[in-house]
Coordinates of C-alpha atoms in Angstrom, one line a residue:
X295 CA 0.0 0.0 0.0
X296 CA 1.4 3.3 -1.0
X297 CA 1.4 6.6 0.7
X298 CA -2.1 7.7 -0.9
X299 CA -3.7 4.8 0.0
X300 CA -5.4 4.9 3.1
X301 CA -8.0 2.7 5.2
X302 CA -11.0 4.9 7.1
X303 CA -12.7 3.7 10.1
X304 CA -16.2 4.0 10.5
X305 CA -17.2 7.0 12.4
X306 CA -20.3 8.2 13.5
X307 CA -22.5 11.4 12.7
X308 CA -20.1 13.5 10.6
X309 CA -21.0 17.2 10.2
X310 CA -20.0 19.0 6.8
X311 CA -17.8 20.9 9.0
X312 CA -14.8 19.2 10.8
X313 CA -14.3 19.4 14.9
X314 CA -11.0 21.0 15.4
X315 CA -10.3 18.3 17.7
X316 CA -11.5 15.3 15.7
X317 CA -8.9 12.7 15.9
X318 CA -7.9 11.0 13.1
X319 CA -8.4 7.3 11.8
X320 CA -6.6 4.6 13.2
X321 CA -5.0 3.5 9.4
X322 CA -5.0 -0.3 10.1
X323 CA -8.6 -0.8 11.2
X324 CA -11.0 -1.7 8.8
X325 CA -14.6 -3.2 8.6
X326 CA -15.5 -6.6 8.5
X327 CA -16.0 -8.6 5.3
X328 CA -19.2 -9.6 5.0
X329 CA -20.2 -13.1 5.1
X330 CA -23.6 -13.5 2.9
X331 CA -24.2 -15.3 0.0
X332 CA -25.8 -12.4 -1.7
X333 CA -27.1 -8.8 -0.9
X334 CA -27.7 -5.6 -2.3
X335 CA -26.6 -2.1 -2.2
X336 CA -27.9 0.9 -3.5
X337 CA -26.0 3.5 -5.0
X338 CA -27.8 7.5 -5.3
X339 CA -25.6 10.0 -7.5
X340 CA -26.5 13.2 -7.6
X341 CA -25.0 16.9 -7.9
X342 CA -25.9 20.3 -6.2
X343 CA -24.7 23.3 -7.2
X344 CA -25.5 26.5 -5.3
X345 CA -28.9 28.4 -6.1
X346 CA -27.2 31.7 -6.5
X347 CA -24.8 31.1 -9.1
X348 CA -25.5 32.4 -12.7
X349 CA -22.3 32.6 -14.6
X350 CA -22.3 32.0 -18.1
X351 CA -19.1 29.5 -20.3
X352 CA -20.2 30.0 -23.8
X353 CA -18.3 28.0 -26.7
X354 CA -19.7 27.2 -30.1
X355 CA -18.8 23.2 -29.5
X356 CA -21.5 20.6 -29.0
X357 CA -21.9 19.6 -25.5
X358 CA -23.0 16.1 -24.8
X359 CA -26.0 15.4 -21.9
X360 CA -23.6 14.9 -18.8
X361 CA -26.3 11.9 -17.8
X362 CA -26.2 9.7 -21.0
X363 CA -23.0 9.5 -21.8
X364 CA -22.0 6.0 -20.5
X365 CA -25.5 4.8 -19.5
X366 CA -26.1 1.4 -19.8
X367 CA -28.8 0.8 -22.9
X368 CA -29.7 -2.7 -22.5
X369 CA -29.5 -5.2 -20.5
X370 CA -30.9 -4.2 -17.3
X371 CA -32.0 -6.4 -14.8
X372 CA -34.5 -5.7 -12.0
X373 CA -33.6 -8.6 -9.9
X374 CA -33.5 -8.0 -5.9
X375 CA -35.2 -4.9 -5.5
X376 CA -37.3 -2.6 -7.9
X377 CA -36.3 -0.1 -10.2
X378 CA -37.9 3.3 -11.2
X379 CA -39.8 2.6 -14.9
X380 CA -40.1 5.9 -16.7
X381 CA -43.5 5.5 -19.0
X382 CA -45.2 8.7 -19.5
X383 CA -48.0 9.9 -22.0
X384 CA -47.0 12.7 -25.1
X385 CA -49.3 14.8 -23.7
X386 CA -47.8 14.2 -20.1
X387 CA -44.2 14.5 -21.6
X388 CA -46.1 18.2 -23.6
X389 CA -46.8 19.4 -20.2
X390 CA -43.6 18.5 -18.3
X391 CA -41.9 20.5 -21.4
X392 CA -43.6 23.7 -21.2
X393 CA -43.6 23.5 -17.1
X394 CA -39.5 23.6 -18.2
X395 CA -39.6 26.3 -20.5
X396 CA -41.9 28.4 -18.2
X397 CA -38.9 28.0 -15.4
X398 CA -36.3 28.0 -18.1
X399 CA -38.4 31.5 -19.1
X400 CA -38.7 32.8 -15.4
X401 CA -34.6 32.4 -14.9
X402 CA -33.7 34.2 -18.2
X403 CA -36.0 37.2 -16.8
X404 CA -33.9 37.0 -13.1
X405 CA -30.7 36.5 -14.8
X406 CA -31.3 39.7 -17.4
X407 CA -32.1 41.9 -14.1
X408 CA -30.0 40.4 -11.8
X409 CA -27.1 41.2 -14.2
X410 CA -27.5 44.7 -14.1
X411 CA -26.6 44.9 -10.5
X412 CA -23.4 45.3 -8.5
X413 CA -23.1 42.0 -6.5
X414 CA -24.3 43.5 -2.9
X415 CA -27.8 44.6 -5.3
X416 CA -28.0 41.2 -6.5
X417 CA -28.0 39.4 -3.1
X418 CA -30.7 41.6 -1.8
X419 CA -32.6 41.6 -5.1
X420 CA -32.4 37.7 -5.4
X421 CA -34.1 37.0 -2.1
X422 CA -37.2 39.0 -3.4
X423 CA -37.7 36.9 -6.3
X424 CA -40.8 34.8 -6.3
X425 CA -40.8 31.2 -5.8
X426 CA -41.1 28.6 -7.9
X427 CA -44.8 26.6 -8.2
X428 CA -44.9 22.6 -6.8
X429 CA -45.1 21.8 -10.2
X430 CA -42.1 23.7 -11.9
X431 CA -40.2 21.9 -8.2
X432 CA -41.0 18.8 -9.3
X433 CA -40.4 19.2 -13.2
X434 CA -37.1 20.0 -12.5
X435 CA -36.0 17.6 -9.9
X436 CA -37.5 14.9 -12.4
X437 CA -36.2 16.4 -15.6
X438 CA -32.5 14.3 -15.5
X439 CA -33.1 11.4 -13.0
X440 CA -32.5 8.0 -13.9
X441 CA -32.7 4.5 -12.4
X442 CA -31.6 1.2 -12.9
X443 CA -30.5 -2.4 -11.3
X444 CA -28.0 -4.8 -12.2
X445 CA -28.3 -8.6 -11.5
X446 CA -27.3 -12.2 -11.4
X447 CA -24.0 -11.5 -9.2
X448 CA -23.5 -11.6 -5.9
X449 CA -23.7 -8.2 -4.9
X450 CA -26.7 -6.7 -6.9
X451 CA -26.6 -3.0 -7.3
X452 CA -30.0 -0.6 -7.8
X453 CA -28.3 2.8 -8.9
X454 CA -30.5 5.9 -8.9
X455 CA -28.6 9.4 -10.1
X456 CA -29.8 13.0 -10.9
X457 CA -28.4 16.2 -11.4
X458 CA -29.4 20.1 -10.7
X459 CA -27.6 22.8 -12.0
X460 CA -27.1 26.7 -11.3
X461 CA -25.1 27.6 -14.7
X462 CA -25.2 27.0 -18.1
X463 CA -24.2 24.7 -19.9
X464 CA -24.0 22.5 -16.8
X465 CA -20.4 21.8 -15.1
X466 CA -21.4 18.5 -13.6
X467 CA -21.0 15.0 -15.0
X468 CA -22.0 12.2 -14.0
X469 CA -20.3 8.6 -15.7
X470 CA -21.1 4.7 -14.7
X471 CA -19.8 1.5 -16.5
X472 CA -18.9 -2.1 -16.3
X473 CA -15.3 -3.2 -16.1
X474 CA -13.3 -5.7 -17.7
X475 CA -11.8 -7.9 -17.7
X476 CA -14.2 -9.4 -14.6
X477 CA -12.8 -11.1 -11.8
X478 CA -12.1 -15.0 -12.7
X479 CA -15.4 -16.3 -11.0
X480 CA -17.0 -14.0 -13.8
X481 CA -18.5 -11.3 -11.4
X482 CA -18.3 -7.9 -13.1
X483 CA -17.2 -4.7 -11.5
X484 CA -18.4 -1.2 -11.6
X485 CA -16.9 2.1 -12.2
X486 CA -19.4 5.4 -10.8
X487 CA -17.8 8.7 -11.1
X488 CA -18.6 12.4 -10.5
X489 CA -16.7 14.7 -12.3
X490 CA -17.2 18.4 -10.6
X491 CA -16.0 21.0 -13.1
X492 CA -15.6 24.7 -12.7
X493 CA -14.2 27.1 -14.9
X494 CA -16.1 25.3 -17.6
X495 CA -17.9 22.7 -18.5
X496 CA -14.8 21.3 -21.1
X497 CA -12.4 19.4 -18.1
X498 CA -15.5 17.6 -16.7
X499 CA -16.8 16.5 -20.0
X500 CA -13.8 14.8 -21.1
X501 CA -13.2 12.5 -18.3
X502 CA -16.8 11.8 -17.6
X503 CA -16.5 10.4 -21.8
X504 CA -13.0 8.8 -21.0
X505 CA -12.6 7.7 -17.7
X506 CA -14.2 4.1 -17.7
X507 CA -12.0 3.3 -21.1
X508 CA -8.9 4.5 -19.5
X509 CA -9.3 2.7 -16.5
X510 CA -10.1 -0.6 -18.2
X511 CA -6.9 -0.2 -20.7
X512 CA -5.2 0.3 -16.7
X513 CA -6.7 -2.7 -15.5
X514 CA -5.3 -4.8 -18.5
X515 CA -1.6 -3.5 -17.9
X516 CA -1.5 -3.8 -14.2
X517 CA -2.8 -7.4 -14.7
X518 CA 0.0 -8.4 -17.4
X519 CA 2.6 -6.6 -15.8
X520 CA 5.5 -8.7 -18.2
X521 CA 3.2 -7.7 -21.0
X522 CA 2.9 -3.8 -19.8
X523 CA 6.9 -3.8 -19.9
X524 CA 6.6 -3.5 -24.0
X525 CA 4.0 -1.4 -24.1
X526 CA 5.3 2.1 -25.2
X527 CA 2.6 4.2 -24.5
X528 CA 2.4 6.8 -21.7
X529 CA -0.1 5.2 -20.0
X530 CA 2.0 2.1 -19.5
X531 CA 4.8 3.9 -18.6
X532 CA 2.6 5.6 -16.0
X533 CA 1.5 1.9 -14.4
X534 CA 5.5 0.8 -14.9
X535 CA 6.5 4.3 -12.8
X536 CA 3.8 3.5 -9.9
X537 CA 4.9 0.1 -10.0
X538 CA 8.3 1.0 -9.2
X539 CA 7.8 3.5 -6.5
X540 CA 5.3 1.2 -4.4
X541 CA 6.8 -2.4 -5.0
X542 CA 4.8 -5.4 -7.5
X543 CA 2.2 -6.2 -4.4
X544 CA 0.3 -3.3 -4.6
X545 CA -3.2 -3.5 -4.6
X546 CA -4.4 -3.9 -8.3
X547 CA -7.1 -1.6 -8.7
X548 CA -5.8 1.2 -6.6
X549 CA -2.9 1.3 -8.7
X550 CA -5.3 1.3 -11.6
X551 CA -7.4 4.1 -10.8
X552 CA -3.7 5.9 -9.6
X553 CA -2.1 5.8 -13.0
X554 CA -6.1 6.5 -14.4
X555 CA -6.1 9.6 -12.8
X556 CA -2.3 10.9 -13.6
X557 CA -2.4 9.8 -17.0
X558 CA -5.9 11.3 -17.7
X559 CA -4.8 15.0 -16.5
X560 CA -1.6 14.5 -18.2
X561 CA -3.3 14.2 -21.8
X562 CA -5.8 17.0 -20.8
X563 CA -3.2 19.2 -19.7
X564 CA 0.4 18.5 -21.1
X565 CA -0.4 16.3 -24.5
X566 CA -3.1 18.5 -25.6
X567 CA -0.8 21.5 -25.0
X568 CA 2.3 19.6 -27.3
X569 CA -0.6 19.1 -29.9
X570 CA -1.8 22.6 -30.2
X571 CA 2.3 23.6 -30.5
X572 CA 2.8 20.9 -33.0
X573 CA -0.2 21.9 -35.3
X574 CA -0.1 25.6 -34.2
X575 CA -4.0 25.3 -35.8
X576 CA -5.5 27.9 -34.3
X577 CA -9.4 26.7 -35.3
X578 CA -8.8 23.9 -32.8
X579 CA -7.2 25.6 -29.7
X580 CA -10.7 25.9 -28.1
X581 CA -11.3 21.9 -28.6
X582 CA -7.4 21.2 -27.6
X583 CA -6.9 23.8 -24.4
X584 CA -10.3 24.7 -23.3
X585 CA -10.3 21.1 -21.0
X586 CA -7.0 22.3 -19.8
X587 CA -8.3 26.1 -18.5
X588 CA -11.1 24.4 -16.8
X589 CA -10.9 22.5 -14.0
X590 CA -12.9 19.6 -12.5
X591 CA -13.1 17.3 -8.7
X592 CA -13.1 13.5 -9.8
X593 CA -14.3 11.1 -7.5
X594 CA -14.3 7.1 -8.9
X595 CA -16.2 4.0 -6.8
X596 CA -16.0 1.2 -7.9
X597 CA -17.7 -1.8 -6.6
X598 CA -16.4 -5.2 -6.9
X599 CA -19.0 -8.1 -6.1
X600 CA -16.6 -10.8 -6.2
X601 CA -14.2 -8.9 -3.6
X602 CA -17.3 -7.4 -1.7
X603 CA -15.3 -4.3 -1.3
X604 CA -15.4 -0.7 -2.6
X605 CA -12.5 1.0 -3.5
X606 CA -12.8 4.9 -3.9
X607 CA -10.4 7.4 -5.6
X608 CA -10.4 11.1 -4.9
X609 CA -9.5 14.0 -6.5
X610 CA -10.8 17.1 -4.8
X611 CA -13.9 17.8 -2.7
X612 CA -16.5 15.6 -3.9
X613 CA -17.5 13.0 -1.2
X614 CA -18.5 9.4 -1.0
X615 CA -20.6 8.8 1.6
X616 CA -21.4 4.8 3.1
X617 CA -24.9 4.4 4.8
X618 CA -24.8 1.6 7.5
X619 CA -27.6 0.3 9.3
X620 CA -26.7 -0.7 13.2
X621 CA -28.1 -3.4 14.7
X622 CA -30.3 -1.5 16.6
X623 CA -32.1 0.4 13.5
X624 CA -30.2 3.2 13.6
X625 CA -28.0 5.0 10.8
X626 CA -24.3 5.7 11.1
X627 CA -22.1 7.8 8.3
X628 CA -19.2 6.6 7.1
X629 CA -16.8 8.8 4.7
X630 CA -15.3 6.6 2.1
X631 CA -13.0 9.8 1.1
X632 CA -11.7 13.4 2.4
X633 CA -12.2 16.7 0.8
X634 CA -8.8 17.6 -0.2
X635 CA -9.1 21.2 0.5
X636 CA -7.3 24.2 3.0
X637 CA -9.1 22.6 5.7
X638 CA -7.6 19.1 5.2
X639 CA -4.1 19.4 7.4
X640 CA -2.5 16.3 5.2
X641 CA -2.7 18.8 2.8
X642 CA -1.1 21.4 3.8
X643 CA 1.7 19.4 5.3
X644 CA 2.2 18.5 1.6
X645 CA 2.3 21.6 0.1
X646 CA 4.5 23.0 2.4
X647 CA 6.6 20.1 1.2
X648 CA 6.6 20.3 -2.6
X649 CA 6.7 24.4 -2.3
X650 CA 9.2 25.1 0.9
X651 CA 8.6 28.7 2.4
X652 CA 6.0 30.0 -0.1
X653 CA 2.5 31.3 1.1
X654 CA 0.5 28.6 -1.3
X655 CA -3.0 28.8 0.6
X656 CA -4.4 32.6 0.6
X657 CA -8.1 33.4 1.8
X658 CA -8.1 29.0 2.5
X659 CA -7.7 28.5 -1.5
X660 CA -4.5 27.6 -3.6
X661 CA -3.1 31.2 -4.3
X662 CA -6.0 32.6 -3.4
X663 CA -8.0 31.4 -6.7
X664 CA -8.8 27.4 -6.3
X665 CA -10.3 25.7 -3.2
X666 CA -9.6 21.7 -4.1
X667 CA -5.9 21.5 -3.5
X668 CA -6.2 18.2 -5.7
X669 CA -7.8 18.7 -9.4
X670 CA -8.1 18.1 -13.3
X671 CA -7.3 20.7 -15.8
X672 CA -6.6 24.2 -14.2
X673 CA -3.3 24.6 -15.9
X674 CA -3.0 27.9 -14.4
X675 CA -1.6 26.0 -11.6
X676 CA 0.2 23.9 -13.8
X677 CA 1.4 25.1 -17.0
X678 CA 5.1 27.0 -16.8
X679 CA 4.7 30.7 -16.5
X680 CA 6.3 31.1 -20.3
X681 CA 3.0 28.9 -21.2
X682 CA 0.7 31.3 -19.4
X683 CA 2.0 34.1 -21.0
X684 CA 2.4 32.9 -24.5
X685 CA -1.6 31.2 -24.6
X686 CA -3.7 33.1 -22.2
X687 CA -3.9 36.3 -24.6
X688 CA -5.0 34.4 -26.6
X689 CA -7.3 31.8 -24.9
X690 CA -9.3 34.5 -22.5
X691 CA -11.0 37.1 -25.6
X692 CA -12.0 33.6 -26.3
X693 CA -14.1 32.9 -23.3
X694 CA -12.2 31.7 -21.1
X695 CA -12.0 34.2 -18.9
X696 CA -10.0 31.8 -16.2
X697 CA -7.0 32.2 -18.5
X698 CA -4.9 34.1 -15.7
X699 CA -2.2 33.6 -14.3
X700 CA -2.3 33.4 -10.5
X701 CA -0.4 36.1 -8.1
X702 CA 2.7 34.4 -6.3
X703 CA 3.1 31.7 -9.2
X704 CA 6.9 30.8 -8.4
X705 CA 7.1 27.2 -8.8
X706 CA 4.2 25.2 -10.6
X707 CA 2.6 22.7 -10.4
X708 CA 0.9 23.7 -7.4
X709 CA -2.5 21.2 -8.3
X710 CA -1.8 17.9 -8.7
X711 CA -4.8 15.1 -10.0
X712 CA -3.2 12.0 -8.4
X713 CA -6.1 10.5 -6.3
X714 CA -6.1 9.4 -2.5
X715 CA -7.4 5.6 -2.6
X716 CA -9.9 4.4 0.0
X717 CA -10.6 0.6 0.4
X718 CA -13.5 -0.5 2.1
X719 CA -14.8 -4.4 3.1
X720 CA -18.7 -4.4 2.7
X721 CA -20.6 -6.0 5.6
X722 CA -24.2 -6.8 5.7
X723 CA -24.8 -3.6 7.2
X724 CA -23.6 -1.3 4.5
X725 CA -26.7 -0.6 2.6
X726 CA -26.1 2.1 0.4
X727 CA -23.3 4.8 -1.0
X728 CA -23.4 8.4 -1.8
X729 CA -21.6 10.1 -4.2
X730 CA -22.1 13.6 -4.9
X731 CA -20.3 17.0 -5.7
X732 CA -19.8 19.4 -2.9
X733 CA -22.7 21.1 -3.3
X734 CA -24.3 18.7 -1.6
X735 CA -22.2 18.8 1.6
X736 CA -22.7 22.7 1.7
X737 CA -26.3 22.2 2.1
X738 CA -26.7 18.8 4.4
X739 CA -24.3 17.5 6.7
X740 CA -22.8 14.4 6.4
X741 CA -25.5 12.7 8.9
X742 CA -28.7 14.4 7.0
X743 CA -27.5 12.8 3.9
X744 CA -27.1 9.3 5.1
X745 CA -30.4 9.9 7.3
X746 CA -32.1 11.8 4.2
X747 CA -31.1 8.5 2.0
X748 CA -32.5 5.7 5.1
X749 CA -35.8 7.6 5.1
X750 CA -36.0 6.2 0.8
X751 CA -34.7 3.4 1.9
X752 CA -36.5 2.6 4.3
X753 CA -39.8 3.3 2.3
X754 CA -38.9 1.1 -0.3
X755 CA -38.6 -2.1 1.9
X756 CA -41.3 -1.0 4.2
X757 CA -43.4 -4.1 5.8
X758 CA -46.3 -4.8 3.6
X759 CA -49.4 -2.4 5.6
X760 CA -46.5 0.3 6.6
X761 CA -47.5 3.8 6.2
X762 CA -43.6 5.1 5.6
X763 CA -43.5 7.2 2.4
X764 CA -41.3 9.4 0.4
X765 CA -42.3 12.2 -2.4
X766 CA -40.0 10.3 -4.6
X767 CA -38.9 7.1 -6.1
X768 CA -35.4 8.2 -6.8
X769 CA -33.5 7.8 -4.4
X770 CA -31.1 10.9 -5.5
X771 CA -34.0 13.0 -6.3
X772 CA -34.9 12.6 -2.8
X773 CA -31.5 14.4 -1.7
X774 CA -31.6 16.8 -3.8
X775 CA -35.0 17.6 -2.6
X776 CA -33.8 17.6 0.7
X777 CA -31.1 19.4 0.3
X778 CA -32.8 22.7 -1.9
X779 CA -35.5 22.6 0.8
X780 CA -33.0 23.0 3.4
X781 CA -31.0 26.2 4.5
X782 CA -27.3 26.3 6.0
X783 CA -28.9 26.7 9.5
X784 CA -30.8 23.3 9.2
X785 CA -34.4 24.6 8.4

């Protein structure tokens, strides 16, 4: 196990905001495998992005839908507990458009005032606007969710995801596939990612499209590690460097998802950039370096039935939350991953190491600009300063208007995309994962999501005669619900 790979303990009741005095988990203890023949978990992805926010990215390039891009066509099986069918009328799906375009009418109103006004004016103006109807609430939170099961392995997995955005086009992605090759019993694994982009929506999309490929193509060279010696491409030569550092009995699919994660940002960031200088084509620099400007949090679980374990990369503040029933009915959170931010003290301690006596964190964010200390893309904090100077003239009349270079920039890279790995043993208890983008974890604390989540479950293996209920049947439509109903003071 490498320095990046770490084991949590199970902890009870987190709050979005740490105790100063929290102490941290023991590194050796971990949870009990389970010991069942077959069970379920259910897995609800969703993203949050604050109300408020209504800035505008604007390219002429197609942007794919951030929830369809790896979804799973056929195929699906409803075995071990139900899944959400989506059947409506044309006249039903007439009236859930025009509710959309009434809402998508009533933001381009508050956005065309709102934009007139100094930022103080916009706070105070934005609290007078009007609400929204039930109706228009429940057109949106329906508009993007999605539901499905796998089946016939041991660990059957119902996956529930939805998305709601602030800005558009939307910086969120969401990415889910099946990886290969399976374990040697036959059971399959699965990849789920969230991919939280800012500064665009350009980083986000590209790794949300390329992550499950990459990884599998990483699976295949850490298992034929002979074989991986002749291969010549970066990407080998990434899994060859890792191997080297942390010794030929590291854990397979941490180093996977390790050299996943490096090698993605490195094509995003460095090969795109060699590209661009090769071809000096101007008509593609938006296509080639608008993923690098961006920026986007990556967070990867992936589930392995055979193993009963999930294993969880990080990148960033995006969080994975595990939901575990006690004994006595109860609910306890478990964090399968940190936020890497100024308020996680392992990473400050290695800043402070790769940039001795420099003031790196200003106003709790990496020069003052970035809060993840750990990212995609933002080759502000990456690119040389010669780099910077050469493209961003060029790149920010463009539209990207994070084409600046940083105060204090003395020796990049100050943003590095190379994941911390969490391994987890399911038990019988672990009933269901959380994956979201921070937004989520602004509005609920860690508790209220897992609570939020056992209320849906809960309801949807209620005794036959029980009255318990929930608005919806997604189970990450009911978070985000929950979340947009509830204020930062809990009401």
């Amino acid at each position: 196990m490498n320095s990046s790979t770490r084991k949590l303990t199970p902890r009870r009741g987190f709050s979005s905001q740490k105790r100063k005095d929290a102490k941290p988990a023991d590194p050796e203890e971990t949870a009990k495998p389970t010991t069942s023949n077959k069970r379920s978990l259910t897995f609800a992805i969703g993203g949050v992005l604050t109300l408020l926010g209504v800035a505008s990215y604007t390219f002429s390039l197609r942007q794919t839908d951030p929830l369809t891009a790896n979804v799973p066509t056929a195929g699906l099986s409803t075995v071990g507990v139900p899944t959400t069918t989506v059947s409506t009328t044309t006249a039903t799906q007439s009236k859930v458009l025009e509710t959309l375009q009434s809402v998508e009418k009533k933001r381009a109103e508050a956005r065309q005032k709102l934009d007139k006004l100094t930022y103080k004016e916009r706070r105070e103006e934005a609290r007078k606007l009007g609400l929204l109807t039930e109706e228009e609430v429940d057109a949106i939170l329906h508009a993007k969710e999605k539901s499905w099961c796998t089946g016939g392995d041991p660990l059957r997995l119902r996956i529930d995801t939805n998305q709601v955005s602030s800005n558009n086009p939307i910086e969120d992605y969401l990415a889910w596939d099946e990886l290969v090759p399976a374990k040697q019993d036959g059971v399959p694994r699965y990849m789920f990612g969230v991919f939280d982009g800012h500064a665009g929506y350009m980083c986000a999309e590209q790794i949300a499209q390329r992550i499950g490929p990459m990884l599998n193509q990483s699976l295949a060279l850490v298992k034929q590690a002979e074989a991986a010696g002749d291969d010549a491409s970066q990407l080998a030569g990434t899994v060859r460097q890792l191997t080297k550092e942390a010794g030929l009995d590291w854990d397979h699919m941490a180093l996977a998802l390790t050299a996943t994660f490096i090698n993605m940002d490195r094509e995003l960031v460095h090969n795109a950039l060699a590209e661009f200088r090769r071809s000096q084509d101007l008509s593609r620099i938006d296509e080639l370096l608008g993923p690098a400007v961006s920026g986007s949090c990556g967070l990867v679980a992936v589930v392995d039935g055979a193993a009963r374990e999930v294993v969880v990369a990080n990148t960033g503040d995006s969080r994975a939350l595990l939901g575990v029933q006690l004994a006595d009915g109860r609910w306890k959170a478990v964090r399968l991953s940190e936020d890497q931010t100024a308020d996680n003290r392992q990473e400050l301690a290695r800043l402070a190491r790769e940039h001795p006596g420099e003031a790196v964190i200003k106003k709790n964010r990496v020069l003052g600009g970035l809060m993840p200390t750990r990212a995609f893309g933002d080759s502000r904090y990456k690119w040389t300063l010669e780099t910077q100077q050469d493209l961003f003239p060029v790149l920010r009349p463009r539209g990207h208007r994070y084409a600046t270079t940083p105060e204090n920039f003395l020796s990049p890279p100050y943003v590095t995309a190379r994941p911390v790995i969490v391994r987890h043993k399911l038990a019988d208890t672990d009933k269901f994962i959380v994956i979201a983008s921070d937004g989520l974890y602004d509005q609920l604390s860690d508790a209220e999501v897992v609570d939020t989540v056992a209320q849906w479950y809960e309801a949807q293996h209620k005794p036959e005669g029980s009255s318990l209920a929930t608005p919806d049947e997604n189970a990450a439509t009911h978070l985000i619900r929950t979340a947009l109903s509830t204020d930062r003071l809990g009401r």
